[in-house]
Short mmCIF file of C-alpha atoms and ligand atoms in Angstrom, two decimals:
data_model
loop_
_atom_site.label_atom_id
_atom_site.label_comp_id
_atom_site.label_asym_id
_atom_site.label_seq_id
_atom_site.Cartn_x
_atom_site.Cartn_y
_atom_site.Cartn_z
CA UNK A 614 -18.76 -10.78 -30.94
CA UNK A 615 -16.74 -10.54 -34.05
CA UNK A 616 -13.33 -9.03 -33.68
CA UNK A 617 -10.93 -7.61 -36.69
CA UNK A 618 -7.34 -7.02 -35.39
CA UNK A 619 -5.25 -5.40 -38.59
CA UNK A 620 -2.22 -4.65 -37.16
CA UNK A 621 0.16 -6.37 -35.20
CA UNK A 622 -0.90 -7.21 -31.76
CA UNK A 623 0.02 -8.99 -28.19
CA UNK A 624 -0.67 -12.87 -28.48
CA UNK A 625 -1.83 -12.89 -24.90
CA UNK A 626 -4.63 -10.31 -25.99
CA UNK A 627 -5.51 -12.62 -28.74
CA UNK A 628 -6.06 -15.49 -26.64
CA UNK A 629 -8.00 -13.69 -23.99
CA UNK A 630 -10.42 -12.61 -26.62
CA UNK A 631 -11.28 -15.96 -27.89
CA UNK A 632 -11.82 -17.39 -24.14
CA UNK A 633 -14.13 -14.28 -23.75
CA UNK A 634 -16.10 -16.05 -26.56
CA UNK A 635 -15.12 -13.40 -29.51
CA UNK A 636 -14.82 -14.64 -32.91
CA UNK A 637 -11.05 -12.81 -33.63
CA UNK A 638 -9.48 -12.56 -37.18
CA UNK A 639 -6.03 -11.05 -37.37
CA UNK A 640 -4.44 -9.88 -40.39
CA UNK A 641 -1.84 -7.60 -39.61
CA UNK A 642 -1.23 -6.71 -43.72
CA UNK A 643 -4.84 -5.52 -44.06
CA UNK A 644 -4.51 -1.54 -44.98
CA UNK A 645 -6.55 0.63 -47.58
CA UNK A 646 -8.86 -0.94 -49.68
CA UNK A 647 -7.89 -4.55 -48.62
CA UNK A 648 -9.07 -3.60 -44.86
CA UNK A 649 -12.27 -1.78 -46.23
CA UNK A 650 -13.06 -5.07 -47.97
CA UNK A 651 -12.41 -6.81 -44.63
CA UNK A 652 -14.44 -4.83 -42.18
CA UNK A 653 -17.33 -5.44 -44.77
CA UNK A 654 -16.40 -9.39 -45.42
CA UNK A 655 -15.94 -9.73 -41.41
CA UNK A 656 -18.76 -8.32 -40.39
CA UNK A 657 -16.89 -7.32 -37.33
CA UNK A 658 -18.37 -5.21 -34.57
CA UNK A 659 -14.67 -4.03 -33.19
CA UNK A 660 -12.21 -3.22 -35.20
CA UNK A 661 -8.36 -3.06 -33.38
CA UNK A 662 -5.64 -1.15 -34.82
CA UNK A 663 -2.12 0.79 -33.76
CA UNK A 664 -0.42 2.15 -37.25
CA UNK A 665 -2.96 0.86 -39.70
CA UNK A 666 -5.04 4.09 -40.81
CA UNK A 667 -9.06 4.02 -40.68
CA UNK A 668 -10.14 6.31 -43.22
CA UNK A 669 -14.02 7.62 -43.51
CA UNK A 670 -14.27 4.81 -46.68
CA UNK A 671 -13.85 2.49 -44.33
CA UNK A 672 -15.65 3.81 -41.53
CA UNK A 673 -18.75 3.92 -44.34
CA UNK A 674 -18.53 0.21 -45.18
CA UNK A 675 -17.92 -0.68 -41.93
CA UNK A 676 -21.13 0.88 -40.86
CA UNK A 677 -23.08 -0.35 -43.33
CA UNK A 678 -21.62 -4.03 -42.42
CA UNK A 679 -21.78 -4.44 -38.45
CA UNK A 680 -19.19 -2.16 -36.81
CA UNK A 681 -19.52 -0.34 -33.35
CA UNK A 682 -16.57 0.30 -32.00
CA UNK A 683 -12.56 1.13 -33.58
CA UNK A 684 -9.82 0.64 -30.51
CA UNK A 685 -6.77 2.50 -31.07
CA UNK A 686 -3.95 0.11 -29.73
CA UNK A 687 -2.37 3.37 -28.33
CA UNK A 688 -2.95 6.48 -26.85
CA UNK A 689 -3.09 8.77 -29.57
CA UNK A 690 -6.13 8.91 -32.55
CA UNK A 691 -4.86 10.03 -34.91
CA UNK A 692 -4.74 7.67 -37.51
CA UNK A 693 -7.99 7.14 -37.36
CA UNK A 694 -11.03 9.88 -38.56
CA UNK A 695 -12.99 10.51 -35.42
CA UNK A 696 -15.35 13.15 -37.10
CA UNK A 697 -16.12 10.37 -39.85
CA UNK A 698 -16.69 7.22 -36.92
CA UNK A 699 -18.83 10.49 -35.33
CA UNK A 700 -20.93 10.54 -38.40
CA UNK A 701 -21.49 6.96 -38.97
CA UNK A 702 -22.66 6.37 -34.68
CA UNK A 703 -19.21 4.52 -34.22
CA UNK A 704 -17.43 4.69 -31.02
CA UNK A 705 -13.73 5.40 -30.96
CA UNK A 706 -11.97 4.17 -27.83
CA UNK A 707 -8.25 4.22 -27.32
CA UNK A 708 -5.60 3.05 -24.37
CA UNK A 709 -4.14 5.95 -22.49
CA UNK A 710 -1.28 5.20 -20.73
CA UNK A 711 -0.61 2.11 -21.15
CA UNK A 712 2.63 2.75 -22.97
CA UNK A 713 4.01 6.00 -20.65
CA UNK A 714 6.96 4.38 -19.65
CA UNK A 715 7.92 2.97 -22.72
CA UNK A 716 7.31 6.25 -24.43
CA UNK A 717 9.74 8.09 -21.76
CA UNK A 718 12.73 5.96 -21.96
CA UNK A 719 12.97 6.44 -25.69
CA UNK A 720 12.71 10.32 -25.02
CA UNK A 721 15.31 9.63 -22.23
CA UNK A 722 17.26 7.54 -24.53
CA UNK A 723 17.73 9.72 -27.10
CA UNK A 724 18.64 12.67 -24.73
CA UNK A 725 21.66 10.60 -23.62
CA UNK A 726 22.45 9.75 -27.24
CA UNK A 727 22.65 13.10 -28.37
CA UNK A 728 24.37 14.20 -25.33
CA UNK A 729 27.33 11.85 -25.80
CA UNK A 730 26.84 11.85 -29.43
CA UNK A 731 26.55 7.60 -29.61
CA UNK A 732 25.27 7.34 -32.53
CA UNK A 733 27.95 9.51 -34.68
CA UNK A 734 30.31 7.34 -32.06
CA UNK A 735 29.04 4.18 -33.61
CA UNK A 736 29.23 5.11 -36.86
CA UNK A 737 32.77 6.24 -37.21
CA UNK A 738 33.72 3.04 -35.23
CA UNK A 739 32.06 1.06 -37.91
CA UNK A 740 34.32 2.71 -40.31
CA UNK A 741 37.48 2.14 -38.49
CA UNK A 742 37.95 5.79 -37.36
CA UNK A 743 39.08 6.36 -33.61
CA UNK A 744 38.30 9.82 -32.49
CA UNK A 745 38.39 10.32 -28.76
CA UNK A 746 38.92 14.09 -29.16
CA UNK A 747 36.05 14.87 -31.07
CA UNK A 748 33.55 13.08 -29.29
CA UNK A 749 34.85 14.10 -25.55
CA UNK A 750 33.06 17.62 -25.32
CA UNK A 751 29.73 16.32 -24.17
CA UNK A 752 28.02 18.70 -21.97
CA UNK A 753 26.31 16.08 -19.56
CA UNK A 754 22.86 16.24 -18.26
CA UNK A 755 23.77 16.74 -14.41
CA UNK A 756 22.74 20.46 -13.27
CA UNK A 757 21.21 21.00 -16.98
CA UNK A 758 17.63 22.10 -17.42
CA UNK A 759 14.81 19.84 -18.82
CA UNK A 760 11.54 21.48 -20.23
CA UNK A 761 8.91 19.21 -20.38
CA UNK A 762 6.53 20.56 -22.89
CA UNK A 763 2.91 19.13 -21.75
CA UNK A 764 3.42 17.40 -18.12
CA UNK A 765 0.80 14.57 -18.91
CA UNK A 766 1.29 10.82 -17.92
CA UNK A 767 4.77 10.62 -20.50
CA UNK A 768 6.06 14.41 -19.70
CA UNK A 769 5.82 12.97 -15.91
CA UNK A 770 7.46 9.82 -16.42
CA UNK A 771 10.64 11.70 -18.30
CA UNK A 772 10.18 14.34 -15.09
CA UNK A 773 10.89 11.24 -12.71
CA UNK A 774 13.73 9.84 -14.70
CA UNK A 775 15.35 13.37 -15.54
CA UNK A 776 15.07 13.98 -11.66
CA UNK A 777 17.54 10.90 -11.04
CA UNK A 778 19.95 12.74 -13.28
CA UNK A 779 19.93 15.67 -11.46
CA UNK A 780 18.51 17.64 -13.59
CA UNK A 781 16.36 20.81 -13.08
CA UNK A 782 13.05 20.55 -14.44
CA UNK A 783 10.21 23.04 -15.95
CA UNK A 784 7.18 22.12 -17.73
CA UNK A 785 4.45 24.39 -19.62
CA UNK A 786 0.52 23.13 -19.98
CA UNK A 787 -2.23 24.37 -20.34
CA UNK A 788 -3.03 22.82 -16.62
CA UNK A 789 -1.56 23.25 -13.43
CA UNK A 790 -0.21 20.13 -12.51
CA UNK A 791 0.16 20.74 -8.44
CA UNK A 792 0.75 17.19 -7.45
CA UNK A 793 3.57 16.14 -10.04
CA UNK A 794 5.30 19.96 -8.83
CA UNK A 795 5.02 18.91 -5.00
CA UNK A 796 6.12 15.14 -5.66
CA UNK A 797 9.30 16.29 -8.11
CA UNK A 798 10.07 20.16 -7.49
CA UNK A 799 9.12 20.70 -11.58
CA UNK A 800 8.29 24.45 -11.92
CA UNK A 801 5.56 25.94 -14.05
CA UNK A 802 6.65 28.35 -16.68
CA UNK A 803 5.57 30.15 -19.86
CA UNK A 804 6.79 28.46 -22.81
CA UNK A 805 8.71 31.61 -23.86
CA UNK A 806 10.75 30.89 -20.37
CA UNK A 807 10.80 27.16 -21.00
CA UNK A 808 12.52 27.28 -24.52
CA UNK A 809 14.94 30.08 -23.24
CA UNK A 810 16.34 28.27 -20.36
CA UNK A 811 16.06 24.36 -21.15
CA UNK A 812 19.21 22.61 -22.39
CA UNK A 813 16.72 20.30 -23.33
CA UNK A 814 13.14 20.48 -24.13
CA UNK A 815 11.44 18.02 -24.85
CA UNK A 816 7.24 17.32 -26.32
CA UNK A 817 4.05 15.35 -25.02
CA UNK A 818 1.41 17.02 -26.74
CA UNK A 819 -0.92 15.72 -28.83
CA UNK A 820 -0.88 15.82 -32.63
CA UNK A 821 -3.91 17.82 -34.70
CA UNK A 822 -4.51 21.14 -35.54
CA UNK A 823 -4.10 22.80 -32.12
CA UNK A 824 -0.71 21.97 -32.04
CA UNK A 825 0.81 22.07 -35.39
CA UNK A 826 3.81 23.31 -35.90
CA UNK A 827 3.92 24.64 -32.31
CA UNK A 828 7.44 24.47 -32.23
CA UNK A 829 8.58 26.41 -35.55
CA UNK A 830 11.11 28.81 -36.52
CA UNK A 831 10.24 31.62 -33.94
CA UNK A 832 10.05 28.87 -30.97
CA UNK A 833 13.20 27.22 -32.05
CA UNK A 834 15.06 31.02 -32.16
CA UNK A 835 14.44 31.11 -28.63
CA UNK A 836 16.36 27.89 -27.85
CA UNK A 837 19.69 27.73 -26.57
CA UNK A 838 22.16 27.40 -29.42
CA UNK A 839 23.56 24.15 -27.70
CA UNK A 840 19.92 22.58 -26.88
CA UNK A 841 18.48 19.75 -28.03
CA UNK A 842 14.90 19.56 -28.88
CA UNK A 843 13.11 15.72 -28.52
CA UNK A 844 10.24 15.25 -30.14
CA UNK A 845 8.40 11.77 -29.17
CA UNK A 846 4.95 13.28 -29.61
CA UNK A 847 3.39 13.72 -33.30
CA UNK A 848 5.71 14.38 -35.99
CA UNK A 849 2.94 17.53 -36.68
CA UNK A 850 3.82 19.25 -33.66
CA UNK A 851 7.45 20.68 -35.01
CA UNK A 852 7.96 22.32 -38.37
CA UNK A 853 10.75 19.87 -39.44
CA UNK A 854 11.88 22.31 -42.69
CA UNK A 855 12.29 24.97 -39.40
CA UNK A 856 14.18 22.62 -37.62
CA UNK A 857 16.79 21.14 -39.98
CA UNK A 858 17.20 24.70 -40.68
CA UNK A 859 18.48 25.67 -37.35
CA UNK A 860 20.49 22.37 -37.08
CA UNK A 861 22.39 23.32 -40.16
CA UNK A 862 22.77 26.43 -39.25
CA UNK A 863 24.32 25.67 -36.09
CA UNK A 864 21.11 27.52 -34.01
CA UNK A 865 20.25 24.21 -32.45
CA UNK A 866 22.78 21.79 -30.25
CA UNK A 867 20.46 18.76 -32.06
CA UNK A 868 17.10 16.96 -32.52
CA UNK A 869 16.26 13.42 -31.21
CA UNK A 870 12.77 12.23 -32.99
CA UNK A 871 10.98 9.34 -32.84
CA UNK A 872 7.70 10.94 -35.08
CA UNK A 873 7.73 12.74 -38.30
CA UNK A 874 5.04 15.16 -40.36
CA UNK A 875 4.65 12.08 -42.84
CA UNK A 876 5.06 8.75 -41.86
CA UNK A 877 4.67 5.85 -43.80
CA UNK A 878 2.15 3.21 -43.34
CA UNK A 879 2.65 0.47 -41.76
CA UNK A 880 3.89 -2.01 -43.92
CA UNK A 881 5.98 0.84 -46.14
CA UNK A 882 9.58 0.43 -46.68
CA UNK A 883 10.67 3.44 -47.77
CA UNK A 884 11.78 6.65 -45.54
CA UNK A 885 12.48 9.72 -47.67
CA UNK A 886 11.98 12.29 -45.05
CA UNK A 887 14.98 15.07 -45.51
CA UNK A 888 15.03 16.15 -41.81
CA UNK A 889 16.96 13.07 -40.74
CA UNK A 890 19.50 14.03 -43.07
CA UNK A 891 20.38 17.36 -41.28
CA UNK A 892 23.39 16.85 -39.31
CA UNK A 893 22.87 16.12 -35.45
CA UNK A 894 19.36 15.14 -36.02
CA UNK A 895 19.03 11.34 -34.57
CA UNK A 896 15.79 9.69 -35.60
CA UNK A 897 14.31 6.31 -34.48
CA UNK A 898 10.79 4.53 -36.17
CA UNK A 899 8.04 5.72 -34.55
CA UNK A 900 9.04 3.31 -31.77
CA UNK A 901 8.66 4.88 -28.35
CA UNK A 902 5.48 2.80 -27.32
CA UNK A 903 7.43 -0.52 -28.71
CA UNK A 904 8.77 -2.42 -25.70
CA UNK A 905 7.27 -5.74 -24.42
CA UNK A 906 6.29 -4.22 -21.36
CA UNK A 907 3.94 -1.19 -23.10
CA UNK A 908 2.30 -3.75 -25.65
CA UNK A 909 1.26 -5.95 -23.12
CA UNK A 910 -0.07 -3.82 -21.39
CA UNK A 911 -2.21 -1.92 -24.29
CA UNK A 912 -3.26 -5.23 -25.22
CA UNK A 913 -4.71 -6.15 -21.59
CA UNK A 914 -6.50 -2.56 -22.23
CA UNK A 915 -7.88 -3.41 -25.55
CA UNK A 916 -9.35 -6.60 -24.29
CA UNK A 917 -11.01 -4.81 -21.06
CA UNK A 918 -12.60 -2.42 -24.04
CA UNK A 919 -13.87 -5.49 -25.59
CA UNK A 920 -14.94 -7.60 -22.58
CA UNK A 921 -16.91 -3.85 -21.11
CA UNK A 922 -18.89 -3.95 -24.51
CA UNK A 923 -19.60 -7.18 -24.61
CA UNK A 924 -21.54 -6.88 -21.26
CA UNK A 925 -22.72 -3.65 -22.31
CA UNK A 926 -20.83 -1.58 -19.96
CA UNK A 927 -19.84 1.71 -20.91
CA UNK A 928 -17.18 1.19 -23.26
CA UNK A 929 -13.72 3.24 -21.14
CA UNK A 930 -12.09 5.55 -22.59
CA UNK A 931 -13.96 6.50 -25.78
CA UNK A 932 -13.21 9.80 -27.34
CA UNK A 933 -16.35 10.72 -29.32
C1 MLT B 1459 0.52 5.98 -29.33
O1 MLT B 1459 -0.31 6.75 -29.83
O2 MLT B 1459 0.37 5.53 -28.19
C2 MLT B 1459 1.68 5.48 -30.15
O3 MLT B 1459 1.99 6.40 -31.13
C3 MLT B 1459 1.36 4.13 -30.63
C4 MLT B 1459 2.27 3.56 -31.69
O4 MLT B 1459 3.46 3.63 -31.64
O5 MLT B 1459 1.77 2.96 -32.62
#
């Protein structure tokens, strides 16, 4: 079986591949029309990506070449168009999570970071300013409140680590999640109650139409003026214009985000987004499922995807 990876991805999934007997190029630069040409010239059956977009153009050459199946190295689809694979008879599978954990301690990280303010820290230590007054009035996370906005696999592994801090912990979904309240003493509320109380909220939804812009202007009035909102999700999900807004304006304690409403492609250099430039608005890359640990395991996913279809199992975890 003929294997495309264009995007960056675990040697040890590499190497499995090729002892299952699949013919693997990798090429993590391929992107646009350069990975269009590439599905056709391949004449791969899978196709592997994380960042790298798959657009209906090449979802049309790559059906009228040899390809079955796009895995998303990640949980999320977004980057690629379903409806267009749909059209075309290709499968779209992706790894769910694989990369929770990793995911959760960026959320977790960037709670503590705005908490204690390290990055502004940092910076004025860089430029030889000492300023223990201004930077001792943290409000600490023991005894706060954590909303946990969608208590999936990452909203339950923030729950766990939140706990250890002593926090007190609400979450809002659309399901009842009666184990994960028994096992950590989370409580179910409306989101109205969630963004009133939390002293942090923070999102695991998934991106798309359903949930754009579910946190905007109204949502963020409800927060507490000294609440932080983290947003490790889809950068779709929150109305950043909204939320510099009430950063500026001193409505909002501060944002941590690790996603954006446009992010740049994968091998794009430039960041121009303003919402980073608002004040107490920390941003990281679009990192959270980036540790060892989380692309290991996606890539041991990703080659149990390939391995099922090449014994013509039913491929796991395919979305459409
Ligand atoms: C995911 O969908 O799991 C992540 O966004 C993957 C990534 O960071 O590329």
């Amino acid at each position: 079986m003929k294997v495309l990876i264009a995007d960056k991805f675990e040697k040890p999934g590499v190497e499995k591949m090729k002892t299952l007997g699949c013919q693997v190029t990798l090429d993590a630069d391929l992107q646009g029309d350069s990975l269009r040409d590439a599905v056709r010239d391949t004449k791969c059956q899978i196709l592997v990506v994380r960042s790298t977009k798959v657009t209906a153009d090449i979802l049309e050459a790559g059906k009228q070449a040899a390809l079955e199946l796009v895995i998303r190295a990640g949980a999320g689809v977004d980057t690629i168009d379903v409806p267009a694979a749909t059209k075309h008879g290709i499968r779209v599978a992706n790894c769910p999570g694989k990369n929770s954990v990793a995911v959760a301690e960026l959320a977790v990280g960037l709670m503590l970071a705005l908490d204690r303010r390290i990055v502004d820290n940092t910076v004025d230590l860089r430029r030889g300013v000492w300023n223990k007054k201004e930077y001792s009035k943290a409000l600490g996370l023991k005894g706060r409140t954590l909303g946990v906005v969608g208590l999936g696999r990452i909203g339950y592994e923030i729950a766990v680590r939140a706990k250890a801090f002593d926090m007190k912990l609400l979450y809002s979904d659309v399901i009842d999640q009666k184990q994960y309240e028994k096992e950590l003493g989370i409580r179910k509320v409306s989101m109205e109650q969630l963004l009133k109380e939390s002293d942090v909220v923070t999102l695991h939804v998934p991106g798309g139409d359903k949930t754009k812009h579910l946190i905007g202007g109204a949502q963020l009035a409800l927060m507490k003026p000294t609440a932080f909102l983290i947003n490790c999700s889809r950068g779709g999900v929150v109305d950043e214009k909204a939320l510099a807004d009430a950063v500026k304006n001193g409505k909002l304690g501060g944002a941590g985000l690790d996603v954006y409403e446009v992010e740049p492609g994968a091998n794009d250099k430039e960041f121009k987004d303003a919402v980073v430039q608002a004040g107490r608005i920390y941003g990281t890359h679009h990192i959270g499922a980036s540790t060892e640990e989380a692309q290991l395991a996606v890539a041991e996913e990703a080659v149990r995807i390939v391995e099922c279809t090449m014994k013509g199992q039913p491929v796991p975890n395919t979305v459409n």
